PDB file of C-alpha atoms and ligand atoms in Angstrom:
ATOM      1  CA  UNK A 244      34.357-106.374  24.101  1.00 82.00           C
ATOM      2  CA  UNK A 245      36.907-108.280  26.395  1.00 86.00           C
ATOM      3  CA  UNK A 246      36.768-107.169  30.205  1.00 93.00           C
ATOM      4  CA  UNK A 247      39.251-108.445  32.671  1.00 95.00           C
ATOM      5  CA  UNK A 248      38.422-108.051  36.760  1.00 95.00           C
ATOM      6  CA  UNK A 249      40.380-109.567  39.561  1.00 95.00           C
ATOM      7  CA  UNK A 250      38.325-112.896  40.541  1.00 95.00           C
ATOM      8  CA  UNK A 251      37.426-111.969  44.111  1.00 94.00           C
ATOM      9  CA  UNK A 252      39.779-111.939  46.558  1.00 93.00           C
ATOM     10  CA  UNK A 253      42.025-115.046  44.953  1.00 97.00           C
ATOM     11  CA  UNK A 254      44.889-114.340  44.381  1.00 95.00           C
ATOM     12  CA  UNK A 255      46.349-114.246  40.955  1.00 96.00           C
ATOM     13  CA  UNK A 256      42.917-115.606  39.474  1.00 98.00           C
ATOM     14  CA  UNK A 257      41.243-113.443  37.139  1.00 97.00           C
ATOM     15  CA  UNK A 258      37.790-113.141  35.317  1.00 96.00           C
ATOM     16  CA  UNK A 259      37.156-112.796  31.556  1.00 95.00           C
ATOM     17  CA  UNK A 260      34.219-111.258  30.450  1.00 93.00           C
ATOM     18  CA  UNK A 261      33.676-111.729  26.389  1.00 89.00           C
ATOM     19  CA  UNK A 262      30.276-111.610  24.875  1.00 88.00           C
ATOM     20  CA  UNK A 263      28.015-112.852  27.593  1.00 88.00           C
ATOM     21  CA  UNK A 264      30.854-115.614  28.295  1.00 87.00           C
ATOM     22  CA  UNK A 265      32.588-115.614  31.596  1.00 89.00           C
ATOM     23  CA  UNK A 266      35.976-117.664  31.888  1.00 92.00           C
ATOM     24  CA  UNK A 267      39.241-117.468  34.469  1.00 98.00           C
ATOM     25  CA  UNK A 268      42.623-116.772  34.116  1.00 98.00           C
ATOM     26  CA  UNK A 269      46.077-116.633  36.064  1.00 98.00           C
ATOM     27  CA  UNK A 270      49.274-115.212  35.434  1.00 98.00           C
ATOM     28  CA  UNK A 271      51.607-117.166  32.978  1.00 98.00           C
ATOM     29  CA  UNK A 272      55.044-117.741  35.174  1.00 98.00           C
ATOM     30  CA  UNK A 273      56.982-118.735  31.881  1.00 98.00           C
ATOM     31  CA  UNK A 274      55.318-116.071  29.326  1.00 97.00           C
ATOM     32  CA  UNK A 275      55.065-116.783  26.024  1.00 97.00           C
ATOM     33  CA  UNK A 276      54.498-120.465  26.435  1.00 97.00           C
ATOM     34  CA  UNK A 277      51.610-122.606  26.756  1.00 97.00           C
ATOM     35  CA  UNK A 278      50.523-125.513  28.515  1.00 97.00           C
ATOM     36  CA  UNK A 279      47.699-126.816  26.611  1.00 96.00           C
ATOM     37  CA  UNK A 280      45.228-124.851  24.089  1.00 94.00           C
ATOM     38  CA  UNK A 281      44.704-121.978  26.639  1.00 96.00           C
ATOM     39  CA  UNK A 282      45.014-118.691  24.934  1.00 95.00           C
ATOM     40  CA  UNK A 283      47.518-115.843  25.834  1.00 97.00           C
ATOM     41  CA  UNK A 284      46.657-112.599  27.016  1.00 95.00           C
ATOM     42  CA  UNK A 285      48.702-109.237  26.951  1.00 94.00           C
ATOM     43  CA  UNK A 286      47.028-107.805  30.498  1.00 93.00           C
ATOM     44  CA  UNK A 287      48.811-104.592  32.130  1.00 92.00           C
ATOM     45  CA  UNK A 288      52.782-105.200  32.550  1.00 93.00           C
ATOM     46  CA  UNK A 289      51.627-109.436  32.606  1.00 95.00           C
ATOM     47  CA  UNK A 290      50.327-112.226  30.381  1.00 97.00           C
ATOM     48  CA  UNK A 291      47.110-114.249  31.349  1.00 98.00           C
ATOM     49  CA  UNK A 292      46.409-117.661  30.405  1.00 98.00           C
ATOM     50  CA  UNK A 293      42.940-118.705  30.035  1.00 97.00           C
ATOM     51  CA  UNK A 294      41.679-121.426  32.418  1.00 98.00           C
ATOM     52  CA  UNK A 295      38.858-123.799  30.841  1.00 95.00           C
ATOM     53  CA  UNK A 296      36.183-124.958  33.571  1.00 95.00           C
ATOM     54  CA  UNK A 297      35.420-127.479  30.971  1.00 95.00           C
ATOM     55  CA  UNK A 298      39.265-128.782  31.034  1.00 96.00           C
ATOM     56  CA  UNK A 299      39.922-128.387  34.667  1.00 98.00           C
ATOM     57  CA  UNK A 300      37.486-129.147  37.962  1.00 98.00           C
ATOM     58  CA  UNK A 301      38.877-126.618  40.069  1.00 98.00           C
ATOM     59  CA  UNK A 302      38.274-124.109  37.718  1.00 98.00           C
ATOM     60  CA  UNK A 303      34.866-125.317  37.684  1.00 97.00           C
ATOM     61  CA  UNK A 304      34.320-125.226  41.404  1.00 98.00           C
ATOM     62  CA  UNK A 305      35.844-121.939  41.408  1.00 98.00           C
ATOM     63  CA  UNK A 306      33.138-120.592  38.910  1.00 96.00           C
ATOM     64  CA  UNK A 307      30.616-122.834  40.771  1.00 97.00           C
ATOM     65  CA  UNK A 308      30.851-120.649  43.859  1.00 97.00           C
ATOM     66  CA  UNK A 309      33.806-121.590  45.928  1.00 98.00           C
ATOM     67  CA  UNK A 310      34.081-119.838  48.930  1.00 97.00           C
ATOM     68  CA  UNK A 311      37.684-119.851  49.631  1.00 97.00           C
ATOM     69  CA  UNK A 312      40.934-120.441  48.323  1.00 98.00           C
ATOM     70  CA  UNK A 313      43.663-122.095  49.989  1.00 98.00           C
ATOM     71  CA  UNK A 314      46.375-121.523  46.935  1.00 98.00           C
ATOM     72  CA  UNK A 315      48.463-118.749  47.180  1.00 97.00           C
ATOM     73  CA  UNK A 316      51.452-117.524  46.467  1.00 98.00           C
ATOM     74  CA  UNK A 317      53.978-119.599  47.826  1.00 98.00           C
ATOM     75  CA  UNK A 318      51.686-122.888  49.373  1.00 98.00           C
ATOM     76  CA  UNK A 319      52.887-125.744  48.852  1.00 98.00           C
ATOM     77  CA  UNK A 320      50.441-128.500  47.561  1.00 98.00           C
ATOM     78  CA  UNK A 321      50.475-132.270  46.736  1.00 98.00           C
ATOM     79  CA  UNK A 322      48.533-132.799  43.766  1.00 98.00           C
ATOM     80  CA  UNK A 323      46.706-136.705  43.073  1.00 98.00           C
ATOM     81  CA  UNK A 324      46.328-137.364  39.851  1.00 98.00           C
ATOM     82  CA  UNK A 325      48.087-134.785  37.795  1.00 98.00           C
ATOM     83  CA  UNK A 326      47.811-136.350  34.075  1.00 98.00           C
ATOM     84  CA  UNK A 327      49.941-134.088  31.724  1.00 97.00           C
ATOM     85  CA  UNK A 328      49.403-131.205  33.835  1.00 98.00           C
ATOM     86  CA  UNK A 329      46.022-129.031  32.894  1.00 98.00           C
ATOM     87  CA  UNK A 330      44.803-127.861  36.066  1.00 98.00           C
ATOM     88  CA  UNK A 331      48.312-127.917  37.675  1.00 98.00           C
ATOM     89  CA  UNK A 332      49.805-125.773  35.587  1.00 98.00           C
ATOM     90  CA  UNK A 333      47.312-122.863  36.858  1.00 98.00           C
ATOM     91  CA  UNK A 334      48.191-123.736  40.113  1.00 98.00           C
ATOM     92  CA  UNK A 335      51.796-123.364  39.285  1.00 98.00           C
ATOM     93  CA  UNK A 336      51.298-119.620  38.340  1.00 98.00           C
ATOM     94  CA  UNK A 337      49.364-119.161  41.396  1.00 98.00           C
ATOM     95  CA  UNK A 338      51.628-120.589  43.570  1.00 98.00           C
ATOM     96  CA  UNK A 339      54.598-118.496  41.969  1.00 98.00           C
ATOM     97  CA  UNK A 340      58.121-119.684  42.580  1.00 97.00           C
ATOM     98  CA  UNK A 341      58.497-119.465  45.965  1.00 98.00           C
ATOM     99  CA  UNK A 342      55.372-122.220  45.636  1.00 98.00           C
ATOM    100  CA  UNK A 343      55.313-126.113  46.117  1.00 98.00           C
ATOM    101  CA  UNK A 344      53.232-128.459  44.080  1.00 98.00           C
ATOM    102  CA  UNK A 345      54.001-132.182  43.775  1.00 98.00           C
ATOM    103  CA  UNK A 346      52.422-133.846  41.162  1.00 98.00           C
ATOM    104  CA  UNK A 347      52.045-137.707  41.309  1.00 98.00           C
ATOM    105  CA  UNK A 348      50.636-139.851  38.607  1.00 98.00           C
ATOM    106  CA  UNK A 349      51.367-143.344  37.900  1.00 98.00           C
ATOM    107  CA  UNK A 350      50.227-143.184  33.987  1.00 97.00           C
ATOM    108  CA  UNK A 351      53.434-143.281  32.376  1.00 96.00           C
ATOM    109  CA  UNK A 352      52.052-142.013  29.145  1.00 95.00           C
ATOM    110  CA  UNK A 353      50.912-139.025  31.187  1.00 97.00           C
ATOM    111  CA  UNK A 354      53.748-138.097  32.935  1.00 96.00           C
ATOM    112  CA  UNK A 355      55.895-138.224  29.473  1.00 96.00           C
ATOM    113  CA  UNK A 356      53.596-134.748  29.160  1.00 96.00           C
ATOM    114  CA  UNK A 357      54.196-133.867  32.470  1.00 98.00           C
ATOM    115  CA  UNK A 358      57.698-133.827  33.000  1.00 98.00           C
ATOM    116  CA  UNK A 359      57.680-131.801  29.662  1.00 97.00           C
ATOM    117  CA  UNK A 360      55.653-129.161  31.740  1.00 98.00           C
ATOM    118  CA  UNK A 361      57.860-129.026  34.503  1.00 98.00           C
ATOM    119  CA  UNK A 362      60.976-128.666  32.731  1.00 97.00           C
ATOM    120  CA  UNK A 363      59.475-125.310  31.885  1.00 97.00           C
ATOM    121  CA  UNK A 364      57.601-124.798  35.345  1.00 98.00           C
ATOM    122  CA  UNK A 365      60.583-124.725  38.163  1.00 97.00           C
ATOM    123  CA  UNK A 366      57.693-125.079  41.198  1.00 98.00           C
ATOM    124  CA  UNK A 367      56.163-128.085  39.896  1.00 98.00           C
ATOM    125  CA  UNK A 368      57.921-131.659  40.742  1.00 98.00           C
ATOM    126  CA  UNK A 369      56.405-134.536  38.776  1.00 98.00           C
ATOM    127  CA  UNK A 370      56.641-137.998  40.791  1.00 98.00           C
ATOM    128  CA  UNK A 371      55.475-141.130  38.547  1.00 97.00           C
ATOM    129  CA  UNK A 372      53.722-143.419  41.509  1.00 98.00           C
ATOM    130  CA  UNK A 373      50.972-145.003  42.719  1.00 98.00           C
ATOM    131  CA  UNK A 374      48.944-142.612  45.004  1.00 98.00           C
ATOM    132  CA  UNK A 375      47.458-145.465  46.935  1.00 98.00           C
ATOM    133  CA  UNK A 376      51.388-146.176  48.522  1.00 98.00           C
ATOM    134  CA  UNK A 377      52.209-142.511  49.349  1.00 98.00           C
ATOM    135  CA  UNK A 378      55.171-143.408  52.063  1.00 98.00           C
ATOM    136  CA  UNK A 379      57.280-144.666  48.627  1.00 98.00           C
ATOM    137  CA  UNK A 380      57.085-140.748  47.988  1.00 98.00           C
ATOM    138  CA  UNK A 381      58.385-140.027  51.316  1.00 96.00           C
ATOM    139  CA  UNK A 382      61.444-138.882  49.996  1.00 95.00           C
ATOM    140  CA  UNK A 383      60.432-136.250  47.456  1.00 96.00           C
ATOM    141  CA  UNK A 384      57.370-134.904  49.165  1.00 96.00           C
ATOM    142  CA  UNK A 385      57.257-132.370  52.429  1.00 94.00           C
ATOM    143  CA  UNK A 386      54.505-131.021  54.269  1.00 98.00           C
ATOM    144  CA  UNK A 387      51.579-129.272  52.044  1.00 98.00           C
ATOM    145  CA  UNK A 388      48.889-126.409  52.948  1.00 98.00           C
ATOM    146  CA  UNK A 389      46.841-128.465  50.857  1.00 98.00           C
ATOM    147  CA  UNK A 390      46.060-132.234  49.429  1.00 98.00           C
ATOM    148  CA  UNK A 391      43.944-132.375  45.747  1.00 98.00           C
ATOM    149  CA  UNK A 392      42.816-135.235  44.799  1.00 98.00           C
ATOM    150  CA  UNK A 393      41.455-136.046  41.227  1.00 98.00           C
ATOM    151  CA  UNK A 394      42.132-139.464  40.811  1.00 96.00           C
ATOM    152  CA  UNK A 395      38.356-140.916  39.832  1.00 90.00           C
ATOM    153  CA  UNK A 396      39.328-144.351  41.867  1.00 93.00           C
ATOM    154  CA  UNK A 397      36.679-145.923  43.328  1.00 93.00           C
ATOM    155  CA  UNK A 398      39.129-146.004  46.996  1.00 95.00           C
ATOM    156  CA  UNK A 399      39.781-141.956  45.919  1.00 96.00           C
ATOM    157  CA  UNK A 400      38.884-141.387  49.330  1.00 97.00           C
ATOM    158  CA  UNK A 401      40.531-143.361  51.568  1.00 98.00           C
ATOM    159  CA  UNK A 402      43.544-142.190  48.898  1.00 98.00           C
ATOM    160  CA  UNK A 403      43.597-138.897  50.370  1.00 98.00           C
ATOM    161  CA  UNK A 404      43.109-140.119  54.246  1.00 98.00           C
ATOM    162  CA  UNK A 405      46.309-141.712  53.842  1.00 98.00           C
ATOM    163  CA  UNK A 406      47.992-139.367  52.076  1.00 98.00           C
ATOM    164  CA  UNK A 407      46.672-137.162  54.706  1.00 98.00           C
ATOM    165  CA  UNK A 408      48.139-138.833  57.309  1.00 98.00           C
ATOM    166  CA  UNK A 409      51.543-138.211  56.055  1.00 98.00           C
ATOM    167  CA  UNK A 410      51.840-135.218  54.067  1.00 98.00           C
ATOM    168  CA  UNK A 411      48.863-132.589  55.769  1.00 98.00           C
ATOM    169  CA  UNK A 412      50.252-129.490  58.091  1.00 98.00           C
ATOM    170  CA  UNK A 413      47.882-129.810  60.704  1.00 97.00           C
ATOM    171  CA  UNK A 414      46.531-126.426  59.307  1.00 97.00           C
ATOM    172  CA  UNK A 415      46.121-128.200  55.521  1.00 98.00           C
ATOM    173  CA  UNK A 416      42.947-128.234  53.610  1.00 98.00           C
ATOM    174  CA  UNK A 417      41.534-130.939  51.233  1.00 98.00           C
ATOM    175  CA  UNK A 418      39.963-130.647  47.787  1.00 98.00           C
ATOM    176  CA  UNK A 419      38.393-133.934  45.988  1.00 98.00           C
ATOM    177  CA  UNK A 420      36.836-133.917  42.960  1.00 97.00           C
ATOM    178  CA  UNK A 421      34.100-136.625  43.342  1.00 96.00           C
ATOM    179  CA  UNK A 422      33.137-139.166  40.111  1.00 92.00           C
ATOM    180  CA  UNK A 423      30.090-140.774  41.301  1.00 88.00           C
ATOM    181  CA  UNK A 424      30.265-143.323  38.335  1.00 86.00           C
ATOM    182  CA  UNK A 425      34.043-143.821  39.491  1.00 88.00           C
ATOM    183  CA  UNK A 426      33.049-145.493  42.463  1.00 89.00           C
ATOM    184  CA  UNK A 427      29.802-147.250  41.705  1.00 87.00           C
ATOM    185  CA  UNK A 428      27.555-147.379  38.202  1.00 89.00           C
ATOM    186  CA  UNK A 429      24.727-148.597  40.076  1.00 89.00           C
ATOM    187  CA  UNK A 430      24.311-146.569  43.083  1.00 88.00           C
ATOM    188  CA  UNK A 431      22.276-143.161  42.285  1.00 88.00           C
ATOM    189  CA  UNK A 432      24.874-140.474  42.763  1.00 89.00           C
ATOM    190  CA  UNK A 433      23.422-138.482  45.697  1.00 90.00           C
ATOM    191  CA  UNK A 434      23.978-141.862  47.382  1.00 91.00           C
ATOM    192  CA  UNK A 435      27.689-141.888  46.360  1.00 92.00           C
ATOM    193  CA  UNK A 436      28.475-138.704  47.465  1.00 93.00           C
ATOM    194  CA  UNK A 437      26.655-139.013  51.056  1.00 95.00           C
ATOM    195  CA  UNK A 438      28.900-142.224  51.582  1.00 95.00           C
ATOM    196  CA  UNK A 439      31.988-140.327  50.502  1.00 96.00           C
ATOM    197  CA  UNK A 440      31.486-137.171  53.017  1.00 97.00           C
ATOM    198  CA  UNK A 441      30.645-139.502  55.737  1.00 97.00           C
ATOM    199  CA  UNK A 442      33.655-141.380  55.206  1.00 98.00           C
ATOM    200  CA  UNK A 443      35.873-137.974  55.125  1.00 98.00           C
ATOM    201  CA  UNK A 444      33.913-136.547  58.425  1.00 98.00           C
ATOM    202  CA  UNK A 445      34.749-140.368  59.902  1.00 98.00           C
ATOM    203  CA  UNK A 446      38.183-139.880  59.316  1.00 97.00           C
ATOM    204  CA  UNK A 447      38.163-136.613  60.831  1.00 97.00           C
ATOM    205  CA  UNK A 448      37.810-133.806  58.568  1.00 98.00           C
ATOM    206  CA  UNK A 449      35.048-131.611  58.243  1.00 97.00           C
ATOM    207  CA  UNK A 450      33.559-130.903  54.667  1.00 98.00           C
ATOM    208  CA  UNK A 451      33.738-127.020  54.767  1.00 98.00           C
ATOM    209  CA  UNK A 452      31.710-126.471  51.202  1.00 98.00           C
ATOM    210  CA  UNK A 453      30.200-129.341  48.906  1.00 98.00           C
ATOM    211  CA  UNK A 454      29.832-128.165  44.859  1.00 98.00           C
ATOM    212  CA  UNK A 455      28.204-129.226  41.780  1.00 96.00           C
ATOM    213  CA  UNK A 456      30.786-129.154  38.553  1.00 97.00           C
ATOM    214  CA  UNK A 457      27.789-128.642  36.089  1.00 96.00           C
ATOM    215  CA  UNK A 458      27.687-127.400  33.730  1.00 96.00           C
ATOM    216  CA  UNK A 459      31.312-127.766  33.013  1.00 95.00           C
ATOM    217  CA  UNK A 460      31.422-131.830  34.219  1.00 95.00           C
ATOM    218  CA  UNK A 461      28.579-134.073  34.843  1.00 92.00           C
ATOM    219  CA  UNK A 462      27.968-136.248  37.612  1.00 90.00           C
ATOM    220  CA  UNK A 463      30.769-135.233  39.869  1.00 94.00           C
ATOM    221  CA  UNK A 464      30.850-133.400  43.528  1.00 96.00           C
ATOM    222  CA  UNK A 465      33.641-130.914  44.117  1.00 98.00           C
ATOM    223  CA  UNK A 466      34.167-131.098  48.363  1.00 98.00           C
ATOM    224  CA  UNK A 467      36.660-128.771  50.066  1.00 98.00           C
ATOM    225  CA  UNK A 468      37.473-129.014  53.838  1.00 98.00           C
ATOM    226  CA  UNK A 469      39.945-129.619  56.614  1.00 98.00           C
ATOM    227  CA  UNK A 470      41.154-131.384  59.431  1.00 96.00           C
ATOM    228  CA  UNK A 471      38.146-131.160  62.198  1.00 93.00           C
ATOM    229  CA  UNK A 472      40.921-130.317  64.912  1.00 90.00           C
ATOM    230  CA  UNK A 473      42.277-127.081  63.159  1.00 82.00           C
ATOM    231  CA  UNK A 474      38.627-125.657  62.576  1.00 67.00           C
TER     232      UNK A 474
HETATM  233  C1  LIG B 505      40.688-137.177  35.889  1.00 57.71           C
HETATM  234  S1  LIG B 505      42.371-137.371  35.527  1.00 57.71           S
HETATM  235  C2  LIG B 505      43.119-135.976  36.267  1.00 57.71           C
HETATM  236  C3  LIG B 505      42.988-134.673  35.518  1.00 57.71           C
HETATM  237  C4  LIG B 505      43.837-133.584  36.150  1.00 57.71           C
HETATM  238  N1  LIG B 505      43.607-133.529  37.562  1.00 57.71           N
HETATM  239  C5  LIG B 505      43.585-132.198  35.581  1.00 57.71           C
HETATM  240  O1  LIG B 505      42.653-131.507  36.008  1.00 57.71           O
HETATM  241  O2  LIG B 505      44.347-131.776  34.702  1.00 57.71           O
HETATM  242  C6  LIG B 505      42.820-138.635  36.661  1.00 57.71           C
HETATM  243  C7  LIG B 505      44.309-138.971  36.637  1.00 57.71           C
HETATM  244  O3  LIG B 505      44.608-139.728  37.812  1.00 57.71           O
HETATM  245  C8  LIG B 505      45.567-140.709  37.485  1.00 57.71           C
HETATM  246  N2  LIG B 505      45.476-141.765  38.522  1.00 57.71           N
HETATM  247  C9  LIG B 505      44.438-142.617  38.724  1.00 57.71           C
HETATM  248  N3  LIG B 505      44.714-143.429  39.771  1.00 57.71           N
HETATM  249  C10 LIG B 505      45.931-143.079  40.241  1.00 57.71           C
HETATM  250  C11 LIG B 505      46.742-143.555  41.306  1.00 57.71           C
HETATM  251  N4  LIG B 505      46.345-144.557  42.104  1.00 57.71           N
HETATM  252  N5  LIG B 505      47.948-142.969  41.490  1.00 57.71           N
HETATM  253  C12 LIG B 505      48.365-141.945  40.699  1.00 57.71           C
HETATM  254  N6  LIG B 505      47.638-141.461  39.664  1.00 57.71           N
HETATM  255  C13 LIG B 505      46.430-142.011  39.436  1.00 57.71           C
HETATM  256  C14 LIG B 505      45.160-141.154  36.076  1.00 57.71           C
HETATM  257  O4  LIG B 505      46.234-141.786  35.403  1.00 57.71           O
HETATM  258  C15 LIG B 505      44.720-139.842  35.439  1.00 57.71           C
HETATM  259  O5  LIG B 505      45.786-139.218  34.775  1.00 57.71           O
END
């Protein structure tokens, strides 16, 4: 038996119940099509799309326990890091189209898949660079309610500083999805991610919840916060 509930108070982020198995969805914005091997589902007047925690790290964190969040309809969001689209794609239908979500990656095979996805998906703008120089992007990107970062680069955090600097509304949040073996193979990871936060908090934001992707991805932290002056 299938049982669908409204994921807390997120909007457009549903739960799946199916045989002991719990999973999210959102709302498709272009019905009928998919984005990757999600599955479709007829729900009220709408159509869902599954969202694998085992495919995407904010679905993971979401699953995980996250308190808070800061997508909804119509944010606007600068996304590091989007490869052919996966995670963005759900924020896409969250966002809706009076949403924002610029999606850099500087993989050219990966943006081939990309740009395929936002042909479809009218909120989502794909912008092939290299997230370490983000004033080349000046020109495509505005001011976000939120910077994600999944770039596994060792510098991942000093990547999202600077992007920071130029693209955060003083009221933005931050969400990094942390690869401990990213940044160093030899360094236990609790190590890694202590560095990391201190780094962040140095820089002047304030880690607002810290979580663990397992089961869904091993060995990473999942940190969500804000500028220290807004809180
Ligand atoms: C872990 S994957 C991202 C997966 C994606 N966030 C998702 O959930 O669907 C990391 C991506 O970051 C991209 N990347 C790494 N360094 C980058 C950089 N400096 N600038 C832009 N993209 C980068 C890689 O090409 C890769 O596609």
């Amino acid at each position: 038996m299938v049982e669908i509930l409204e994921f807390k108070n997120f909007q457009g982020v549903y739960q799946i119940n199916e045989n002991g198995q719990r999973t999210l969805a959102t709302v498709n914005l272009t019905p009928g099509k998919k984005v990757y091997d999600e599955t479709l589902i007829k729900f009220k007047n709408e159509e869902l799309r599954t969202w694998n925690p085992f495919r995407s790290k904010l679905a993971a964190a979401i699953l995980n326990g996250l308190e808070e969040l800061p997508i909804r309809e119509g944010s606007s969001i600068l996304y590091l890091g989007a490869a052919s689209g996966t995670t963005c794609s759900h924020i896409s239908d969250i966002v809706g189209g009076r949403g924002r979500l610029y999606c850099v990656e500087f993989s050219p095979r990966a943006i081939r898949d990309l740009i395929t996805v936002c042909e479809e998906r009218k909120n989502m703008l794909p912008i092939l660079a290299d997230a370490r120089f983000p004033d080349r992007y000046s020109p495509l990107c505005g001011l976000v309610d939120l910077i994600y970062c999944d770039i596994a680069q060792p510098d991942q955090s000093k990547i999202l500083v600077d992007n920071a600097a130029l693209y955060l509304k003083p009221s933005g949040k931050i969400m990094i999805a942390i690869k401990a073996r990213s940044i160093d193979v030899t360094k236990p990871p609790a190590e890694i991610f202590k560095n990391e936060i201190e780094f962040l908090e140095k820089k002047g934001f304030k880690i607002i919840q810290k979580i663990k992707l397992e089961p869904y991805t091993a060995d990473h932290i999942f940190l969500y916060g804000a500028l220290k002056t807004s809180i």
